[in-house]
Amino acid sequence: MTDTAIRATDIDPILADHIARPGPLLPILHAVQQAFGFIPEIAITRIAEALNLGRAEVHGVVSFYHDFRSTPGSAHVLRICRAEACQAQGAVALEEFARARLDAGSDGQAAAEGMAVEAVYCLGLCACGPAVQLDGVLHGRVDSARLDRLLAELGR
C-alpha cells in the first residue's frame, strides 16, 4: 500500500482500539505499521491530533526506533548488529560480506528486489556475536558461511 492510498480515516479504527490505554503511542504505532507495513505521514498527523501531541513528537518516536519505518519496507529485512560486542566478533566484515553478497548499496536496498540490509546497534545477543535478525528471527554467532546458508533458504 502506498502513502497516498492511505486516508486519515483508515487510522481511526486503530486509534479507537488503543487510545484509552495508558501510554498509547507505541501500541498505536505498532498497530499502524502492522496494518500498513509502515507509518505513513498521514498517520503521524492523525496520531498527533488524537493524542494531543506535536507532529514532531510522534515523528521523533518513529525515527528513533529502528523497528518503525516511514516508507514501505522490503519483503525481507536483514539486520546486522553493529554494537561493540558484535563488532569485536566480526560484525563489520559480516556486514561487508552481506552487502556484497546482496549487491546492497549504502542505503541498504539490495539489488535483489525485496531485500534490505540494515545496520542496527544492539539486538540483545551480545554474548553470541555477531548477531543478525533475518525477517524478525534472531541468529547468533553468524559468520559469512552461516549467513550465506540463511540467505540461500530465502532463495537469495
Tab-separated table of C-alpha atoms in Angstrom, residues 67-134:
chain	number	residue	atom	x	y	z
A	67	ASP	CA	11.548	-1.160	14.051
A	68	PHE	CA	9.401	1.638	12.652
A	69	ARG	CA	9.695	2.739	9.057
A	70	SER	CA	8.229	5.757	7.339
A	71	THR	CA	8.274	4.248	3.846
A	72	PRO	CA	7.017	0.899	2.588
A	73	GLY	CA	9.532	-1.744	3.558
A	74	SER	CA	11.163	-4.599	1.734
A	75	ALA	CA	9.721	-8.083	1.781
A	76	HIS	CA	12.846	-9.332	3.602
A	77	VAL	CA	14.980	-7.434	6.109
A	78	LEU	CA	18.443	-8.445	7.283
A	79	ARG	CA	19.581	-6.517	10.353
A	80	ILE	CA	23.196	-6.830	11.385
A	81	CYS	CA	24.206	-5.811	14.897
A	82	ARG	CA	26.987	-3.231	14.935
A	83	ALA	CA	27.259	-2.786	18.713
A	84	GLU	CA	30.709	-3.142	20.257
A	85	ALA	CA	30.367	-6.789	21.331
A	86	CYS	CA	29.339	-7.873	17.836
A	87	GLN	CA	31.974	-5.676	16.203
A	88	ALA	CA	34.614	-7.408	18.309
A	89	GLN	CA	33.413	-10.721	16.862
A	90	GLY	CA	33.495	-9.641	13.202
A	91	ALA	CA	30.244	-7.784	12.524
A	92	VAL	CA	31.935	-5.220	10.277
A	93	ALA	CA	33.271	-7.929	7.971
A	94	LEU	CA	29.910	-9.707	8.106
A	95	GLU	CA	28.095	-6.537	7.057
A	96	GLU	CA	30.554	-6.015	4.192
A	97	PHE	CA	30.010	-9.627	3.111
A	98	ALA	CA	26.212	-9.240	3.257
A	99	ARG	CA	26.212	-6.009	1.261
A	100	ALA	CA	28.489	-7.523	-1.386
A	101	ARG	CA	26.544	-10.808	-1.485
A	102	LEU	CA	23.225	-8.982	-1.921
A	103	ASP	CA	24.645	-6.122	-4.010
A	104	ALA	CA	23.275	-3.652	-1.453
A	105	GLY	CA	24.284	-0.015	-1.538
A	106	SER	CA	24.871	2.258	1.419
A	107	ASP	CA	21.100	2.894	1.575
A	108	GLY	CA	20.658	-0.784	2.451
A	109	GLN	CA	18.449	-1.613	-0.504
A	110	ALA	CA	19.709	-4.728	-2.217
A	111	ALA	CA	19.726	-5.119	-5.952
A	112	ALA	CA	17.804	-8.323	-5.293
A	113	GLU	CA	14.253	-6.988	-5.271
A	114	GLY	CA	12.558	-7.111	-1.886
A	115	MET	CA	15.643	-7.334	0.346
A	116	ALA	CA	17.031	-4.696	2.715
A	117	VAL	CA	20.229	-4.722	4.782
A	118	GLU	CA	20.239	-2.575	7.920
A	119	ALA	CA	22.953	-1.944	10.475
A	120	VAL	CA	21.438	-1.746	13.956
A	121	TYR	CA	23.012	-1.046	17.307
A	122	CYS	CA	22.193	-3.976	19.552
A	123	LEU	CA	19.978	-6.965	19.013
A	124	GLY	CA	20.466	-8.170	22.575
A	125	LEU	CA	22.626	-11.188	21.758
A	126	CYS	CA	25.861	-9.662	22.992
A	127	ALA	CA	27.319	-12.982	24.174
A	128	CYS	CA	26.563	-14.598	20.807
A	129	GLY	CA	28.064	-12.099	18.388
A	130	PRO	CA	27.989	-11.339	15.647
A	131	ALA	CA	24.222	-11.368	15.685
A	132	VAL	CA	21.751	-10.833	12.885
A	133	GLN	CA	17.996	-10.649	12.613
A	134	LEU	CA	16.533	-12.009	9.404
